[in-house]
Amino acid sequence: MSTATPPMSTTTPPDQNKHARRFGLPVATALVMGNIIGGGIFLLPASVAPYGTISLVAFGVLTLGAIALALVFGRLARRHPVTGGPYVYAREAFGDFAGFLAAWSYWITTWVSNAALAVAAVGYLDVIVPVHESKLATIAAALTLQWLPALANLAGTRYVGAVQLVATVLKFVPLLLVAVGGLFFFDSANLGPFRTDGDSALGAVSASAAILLFSYLGVESAAVSAGEVRDPRRNVGRATVLGTLGAAAIYLLGTLAVFGTVAHDRLVDSAAPFSDAVNVMFGGAWGGTAVACMALVSMVGALNGWTLLSAQTPYAAARDGLFPKVFAHKRRGVPTVGVAVTVVLASLLTVYNYTAGTQGVFEILVLVTTFTATVPYLLSTAAQIYFLLSGRTERVGRARLLRDGVLAGAAFAFSMWLVAGSGYAAVYQGVLFLFAGVLVHAWMSARKVRARAGEGTEDSAEVTAATAPAVAAPVDAPEPVNSGTPA
């Protein structure tokens, strides 16, 4: 019988105290929806309006791909209901190196995205409280928006769930008001052309999809935090699908409502399409402030959820010896070191962005996150295909094999589309980030080998000490033999 101990990340329960609390289905669903929908929805209608209403077709295609990916994550979570998500799946299927790449690339995605969210949130805050007049005030506002969610995370998972649920409710009530209420003011004359002249239908769908690709990052949120979800085999998959469907409904209804309430020629040049839609629906000029409040709440909620995810994957990797051990420190149900390191890195990047004035560099880094986010997606869907074809974890009937195989293939294709849509520059920069991670993996692997070698030496010394008396006894010189002759 084997006495090997399974990886600690798959067996250790979360901290049990009043500050650590497992998420139920509502909070897990809110985590998924809140992380998918950040602040992008407030700009998307104007961003895709130049391509015509054919962009809604691209939205539909992307939605199907995101749902397929969500279903795959749900199936994987049933097999491995532990914290880590894509990292766990990739490592189980393809070994330590693939697991490390998934963890490393996902970690890069989270802390760079946090910096981007904070910078974008300051733009909406400026509508309510002017801060852009002072660079110092702008930096202070951006850092405050990052550190408040980080402090909520450090307080414990109980508070993370509470903040996420409240932020999701406050965000989606007004969004649903615009998305549903806008349909009562819908005028087909505002839609404009189905597609613009000079572009083929396929070209228009691909071009608008490249912009919309950023919209569905975050479908893996519940899977990454599976260790903190109650009954994860059942709830992670349900939360992932429900959260993705909820986000898709908000996206599609909101975009359609804005398309139908704001004239196309005005929408193309709009800097605040939801504000324009509210002004048309209810009159007045208060829409900008209202939408700024919605966007701010939306982004703070997204920062809260992404901050938690930024620490979960390194935590799981650290428990398995693939990340520095310090990332495995957990308090009140939260990997506190991972949260602290992430918010510090995001803060440094934010300050650099404002002080260096290199907005182009920052935008490239944000595009890199699109590529780095898809690396765990590709590895996870490939792992699902591997599990189905090898039958390692369960016996799969022909009908289930066909169904899950089609879903995994669609999710893999969707992930490849995400990579292609991120652009050549982003893929190039992203590969450099991954290669930098290879050096970290080499260092961690060398430490593990040395640790095992040290344990082997100690074991050998113990064995030698234990057997030394038995081996040495026959070598001792014999006592002089008495010949029997008297002296």
Short mmCIF file of C-alpha atoms in Angstrom, two decimals, residues 32-287:
data_model
loop_
_atom_site.label_atom_id
_atom_site.label_comp_id
_atom_site.label_asym_id
_atom_site.label_seq_id
_atom_site.Cartn_x
_atom_site.Cartn_y
_atom_site.Cartn_z
CA VAL A 32 -18.15 35.12 -11.94
CA MET A 33 -20.50 37.86 -13.13
CA GLY A 34 -18.61 40.60 -11.32
CA ASN A 35 -15.27 39.54 -12.78
CA ILE A 36 -16.60 39.17 -16.32
CA ILE A 37 -18.37 42.52 -16.26
CA GLY A 38 -15.99 45.24 -15.14
CA GLY A 39 -16.23 48.64 -16.78
CA GLY A 40 -16.02 47.61 -20.42
CA ILE A 41 -19.78 47.38 -20.86
CA PHE A 42 -20.06 51.15 -20.50
CA LEU A 43 -17.89 51.67 -23.61
CA LEU A 44 -18.64 48.60 -25.75
CA PRO A 45 -21.67 49.94 -27.69
CA ALA A 46 -19.69 52.92 -29.02
CA SER A 47 -16.62 50.76 -29.69
CA VAL A 48 -18.44 48.36 -32.00
CA ALA A 49 -20.95 50.84 -33.51
CA PRO A 50 -18.65 51.69 -36.47
CA TYR A 51 -19.00 48.09 -37.70
CA GLY A 52 -22.81 48.26 -37.74
CA THR A 53 -25.33 46.04 -36.04
CA ILE A 54 -23.50 43.00 -37.43
CA SER A 55 -21.38 43.38 -34.30
CA LEU A 56 -24.30 41.82 -32.41
CA VAL A 57 -23.68 38.67 -34.47
CA ALA A 58 -20.08 38.66 -33.24
CA PHE A 59 -21.39 39.08 -29.71
CA GLY A 60 -23.62 36.04 -30.18
CA VAL A 61 -20.76 33.90 -31.47
CA LEU A 62 -18.52 34.96 -28.61
CA THR A 63 -21.29 34.22 -26.13
CA LEU A 64 -21.59 30.65 -27.41
CA GLY A 65 -17.83 30.21 -27.10
CA ALA A 66 -17.83 31.60 -23.56
CA ILE A 67 -20.67 29.28 -22.53
CA ALA A 68 -18.79 26.29 -23.96
CA LEU A 69 -15.73 27.34 -21.95
CA ALA A 70 -17.89 27.76 -18.84
CA LEU A 71 -19.33 24.25 -19.25
CA VAL A 72 -15.83 22.81 -19.63
CA PHE A 73 -14.70 24.51 -16.42
CA GLY A 74 -17.78 23.11 -14.70
CA ARG A 75 -16.90 19.58 -15.80
CA LEU A 76 -13.27 20.00 -14.75
CA ALA A 77 -14.32 21.34 -11.36
CA ARG A 78 -16.35 18.17 -10.74
CA ARG A 79 -13.17 16.13 -11.19
CA HIS A 80 -10.90 18.48 -9.24
CA PRO A 81 -12.96 20.65 -6.83
CA VAL A 82 -9.95 22.45 -5.30
CA THR A 83 -8.45 25.93 -5.31
CA GLY A 84 -6.32 26.68 -8.36
CA GLY A 85 -8.63 26.07 -11.30
CA PRO A 86 -6.68 25.99 -14.60
CA TYR A 87 -3.42 25.42 -12.74
CA VAL A 88 -4.77 22.25 -11.13
CA TYR A 89 -6.21 20.90 -14.38
CA ALA A 90 -3.05 21.57 -16.42
CA ARG A 91 -0.77 20.05 -13.78
CA GLU A 92 -2.93 16.96 -13.37
CA ALA A 93 -2.99 16.34 -17.11
CA PHE A 94 0.45 17.42 -18.30
CA GLY A 95 2.71 17.71 -15.27
CA ASP A 96 4.46 20.40 -13.26
CA PHE A 97 5.72 22.53 -16.15
CA ALA A 98 2.30 22.96 -17.74
CA GLY A 99 0.81 23.66 -14.32
CA PHE A 100 3.41 26.30 -13.64
CA LEU A 101 2.79 28.01 -17.00
CA ALA A 102 -0.93 28.15 -16.24
CA ALA A 103 -0.31 29.61 -12.78
CA TRP A 104 2.34 32.07 -13.96
CA SER A 105 0.37 33.41 -16.93
CA TYR A 106 -2.82 33.71 -14.89
CA TRP A 107 -1.02 35.59 -12.13
CA ILE A 108 0.38 38.09 -14.66
CA THR A 109 -3.15 38.57 -16.01
CA THR A 110 -4.60 39.38 -12.61
CA TRP A 111 -2.20 42.01 -11.34
CA VAL A 112 -1.82 43.84 -14.66
CA SER A 113 -5.61 43.81 -15.08
CA ASN A 114 -5.99 45.25 -11.58
CA ALA A 115 -3.78 48.19 -12.55
CA ALA A 116 -5.82 48.72 -15.71
CA LEU A 117 -9.11 48.59 -13.82
CA ALA A 118 -7.91 51.14 -11.28
CA VAL A 119 -6.74 53.57 -13.97
CA ALA A 120 -10.03 53.22 -15.85
CA ALA A 121 -12.02 53.65 -12.62
CA VAL A 122 -10.29 56.97 -11.97
CA GLY A 123 -11.64 58.20 -15.30
CA TYR A 124 -15.19 57.58 -14.08
CA LEU A 125 -14.39 58.99 -10.63
CA ASP A 126 -13.29 62.22 -12.29
CA VAL A 127 -16.85 62.75 -13.52
CA ILE A 128 -18.07 62.76 -9.90
CA VAL A 129 -15.06 64.29 -8.12
CA PRO A 130 -12.54 66.09 -10.37
CA VAL A 131 -9.13 64.54 -9.66
CA HIS A 132 -7.36 64.79 -13.03
CA GLU A 133 -6.42 68.41 -12.39
CA SER A 134 -3.67 67.14 -10.09
CA LYS A 135 -1.38 64.25 -10.97
CA LEU A 136 -0.81 63.54 -7.28
CA ALA A 137 -4.56 63.37 -6.63
CA THR A 138 -5.00 61.09 -9.64
CA ILE A 139 -2.33 58.68 -8.41
CA ALA A 140 -3.75 58.74 -4.89
CA ALA A 141 -7.24 57.96 -6.21
CA ALA A 142 -5.98 55.05 -8.32
CA LEU A 143 -4.03 53.56 -5.42
CA THR A 144 -7.00 53.97 -3.07
CA LEU A 145 -9.24 52.13 -5.51
CA GLN A 146 -6.73 49.25 -5.54
CA TRP A 147 -6.01 49.06 -1.83
CA LEU A 148 -9.59 49.19 -0.54
CA PRO A 149 -10.51 45.86 -2.22
CA ALA A 150 -7.14 44.45 -1.11
CA LEU A 151 -7.92 45.35 2.52
CA ALA A 152 -11.33 43.69 2.18
CA ASN A 153 -9.54 40.55 0.98
CA LEU A 154 -7.02 40.66 3.82
CA ALA A 155 -9.91 40.87 6.29
CA GLY A 156 -11.05 37.38 5.24
CA THR A 157 -13.18 35.49 2.72
CA ARG A 158 -16.28 36.37 4.75
CA TYR A 159 -15.82 40.04 3.82
CA VAL A 160 -14.74 39.29 0.24
CA GLY A 161 -18.05 37.52 -0.36
CA ALA A 162 -20.06 40.29 1.26
CA VAL A 163 -18.37 43.04 -0.78
CA GLN A 164 -18.74 41.03 -3.99
CA LEU A 165 -22.44 40.36 -3.45
CA VAL A 166 -23.24 43.98 -2.58
CA ALA A 167 -21.18 45.33 -5.49
CA THR A 168 -22.87 42.93 -7.91
CA VAL A 169 -26.36 43.95 -6.77
CA LEU A 170 -25.55 47.66 -6.90
CA LYS A 171 -24.02 47.20 -10.34
CA PHE A 172 -26.66 45.10 -12.04
CA VAL A 173 -29.79 46.87 -10.81
CA PRO A 174 -29.05 50.07 -12.78
CA LEU A 175 -27.60 48.10 -15.69
CA LEU A 176 -30.77 46.06 -15.95
CA LEU A 177 -32.77 49.28 -15.74
CA VAL A 178 -30.98 50.60 -18.83
CA ALA A 179 -30.90 47.25 -20.64
CA VAL A 180 -34.59 46.47 -20.10
CA GLY A 181 -35.95 50.02 -19.86
CA GLY A 182 -34.16 50.99 -23.05
CA LEU A 183 -36.22 48.46 -24.99
CA PHE A 184 -39.34 50.57 -24.32
CA PHE A 185 -37.63 53.53 -26.03
CA PHE A 186 -36.25 51.37 -28.85
CA ASP A 187 -36.41 52.90 -32.34
CA SER A 188 -35.18 50.80 -35.25
CA ALA A 189 -34.31 53.99 -37.16
CA ASN A 190 -31.40 54.48 -34.73
CA LEU A 191 -29.75 51.18 -35.58
CA GLY A 192 -27.94 52.40 -38.66
CA PRO A 193 -26.55 50.02 -41.31
CA PHE A 194 -26.25 46.28 -40.73
CA ARG A 195 -22.60 46.55 -41.78
CA THR A 196 -20.46 49.38 -43.07
CA ASP A 197 -19.56 49.71 -46.74
CA GLY A 198 -16.31 48.18 -47.91
CA ASP A 199 -16.18 45.46 -45.29
CA SER A 200 -17.18 41.87 -45.90
CA ALA A 201 -19.55 40.26 -43.43
CA LEU A 202 -16.77 37.97 -42.16
CA GLY A 203 -14.35 40.88 -41.88
CA ALA A 204 -16.85 42.97 -39.92
CA VAL A 205 -17.60 40.10 -37.53
CA SER A 206 -13.88 39.41 -36.98
CA ALA A 207 -13.02 43.09 -36.48
CA SER A 208 -15.78 43.70 -33.97
CA ALA A 209 -15.00 40.38 -32.25
CA ALA A 210 -11.41 41.54 -31.71
CA ILE A 211 -12.81 44.37 -29.56
CA LEU A 212 -15.40 42.21 -27.82
CA LEU A 213 -12.92 39.45 -26.99
CA PHE A 214 -11.97 41.24 -23.77
CA SER A 215 -15.56 41.01 -22.55
CA TYR A 216 -15.62 37.41 -21.36
CA LEU A 217 -12.35 37.14 -19.45
CA GLY A 218 -13.27 35.86 -15.99
CA VAL A 219 -15.42 32.81 -16.75
CA GLU A 220 -12.94 30.72 -14.75
CA SER A 221 -13.44 32.71 -11.53
CA ALA A 222 -15.44 30.12 -9.58
CA ALA A 223 -13.12 27.30 -10.68
CA VAL A 224 -10.04 29.18 -9.46
CA SER A 225 -11.66 29.66 -6.02
CA ALA A 226 -13.23 26.18 -5.87
CA GLY A 227 -11.59 25.46 -2.53
CA GLU A 228 -13.58 28.31 -0.98
CA VAL A 229 -16.93 27.25 -2.49
CA ARG A 230 -19.39 25.05 -0.59
CA ASP A 231 -20.05 21.73 -2.34
CA PRO A 232 -17.71 22.69 -5.22
CA ARG A 233 -18.47 19.60 -7.34
CA ARG A 234 -22.02 20.87 -7.68
CA ASN A 235 -21.81 24.63 -7.23
CA VAL A 236 -18.71 25.60 -9.24
CA GLY A 237 -20.14 24.38 -12.52
CA ARG A 238 -23.55 25.91 -11.82
CA ALA A 239 -22.06 29.24 -10.75
CA THR A 240 -19.80 29.35 -13.82
CA VAL A 241 -22.64 28.72 -16.26
CA LEU A 242 -25.15 30.96 -14.45
CA GLY A 243 -22.61 33.78 -14.11
CA THR A 244 -21.64 33.59 -17.77
CA LEU A 245 -25.26 33.50 -18.93
CA GLY A 246 -26.10 36.45 -16.67
CA ALA A 247 -23.18 38.47 -17.98
CA ALA A 248 -24.06 37.59 -21.58
CA ALA A 249 -27.67 38.71 -21.06
CA ILE A 250 -26.51 42.03 -19.61
CA TYR A 251 -24.05 42.55 -22.47
CA LEU A 252 -26.48 41.75 -25.27
CA LEU A 253 -29.51 43.55 -23.82
CA GLY A 254 -27.46 46.60 -22.84
CA THR A 255 -25.77 46.90 -26.23
CA LEU A 256 -29.05 46.38 -28.09
CA ALA A 257 -30.84 48.97 -25.92
CA VAL A 258 -28.15 51.57 -26.55
CA PHE A 259 -28.14 50.79 -30.29
CA GLY A 260 -31.89 51.39 -30.39
CA THR A 261 -32.03 54.56 -28.30
CA VAL A 262 -29.02 56.55 -29.53
CA ALA A 263 -28.81 57.56 -33.19
CA HIS A 264 -26.05 55.66 -34.99
CA ASP A 265 -24.11 58.71 -36.22
CA ARG A 266 -24.08 60.06 -32.68
CA LEU A 267 -23.22 56.71 -31.10
CA VAL A 268 -20.12 56.26 -33.26
CA ASP A 269 -18.51 59.35 -31.68
CA SER A 270 -19.95 58.91 -28.17
CA ALA A 271 -17.56 58.85 -25.20
CA ALA A 272 -20.32 57.71 -22.81
CA PRO A 273 -22.94 55.71 -24.73
CA PHE A 274 -24.91 54.64 -21.65
CA SER A 275 -25.07 58.25 -20.51
CA ASP A 276 -26.47 59.24 -23.90
CA ALA A 277 -29.02 56.43 -23.70
CA VAL A 278 -30.17 57.53 -20.22
CA ASN A 279 -30.50 61.12 -21.43
CA VAL A 280 -32.71 59.99 -24.31
CA MET A 281 -34.82 57.78 -22.04
CA PHE A 282 -35.43 60.19 -19.19
CA GLY A 283 -34.26 63.57 -20.43
CA GLY A 284 -31.84 65.92 -18.71
CA ALA A 285 -28.05 65.73 -18.46
CA TRP A 286 -27.71 63.70 -15.29
CA GLY A 287 -26.98 60.46 -17.17
#
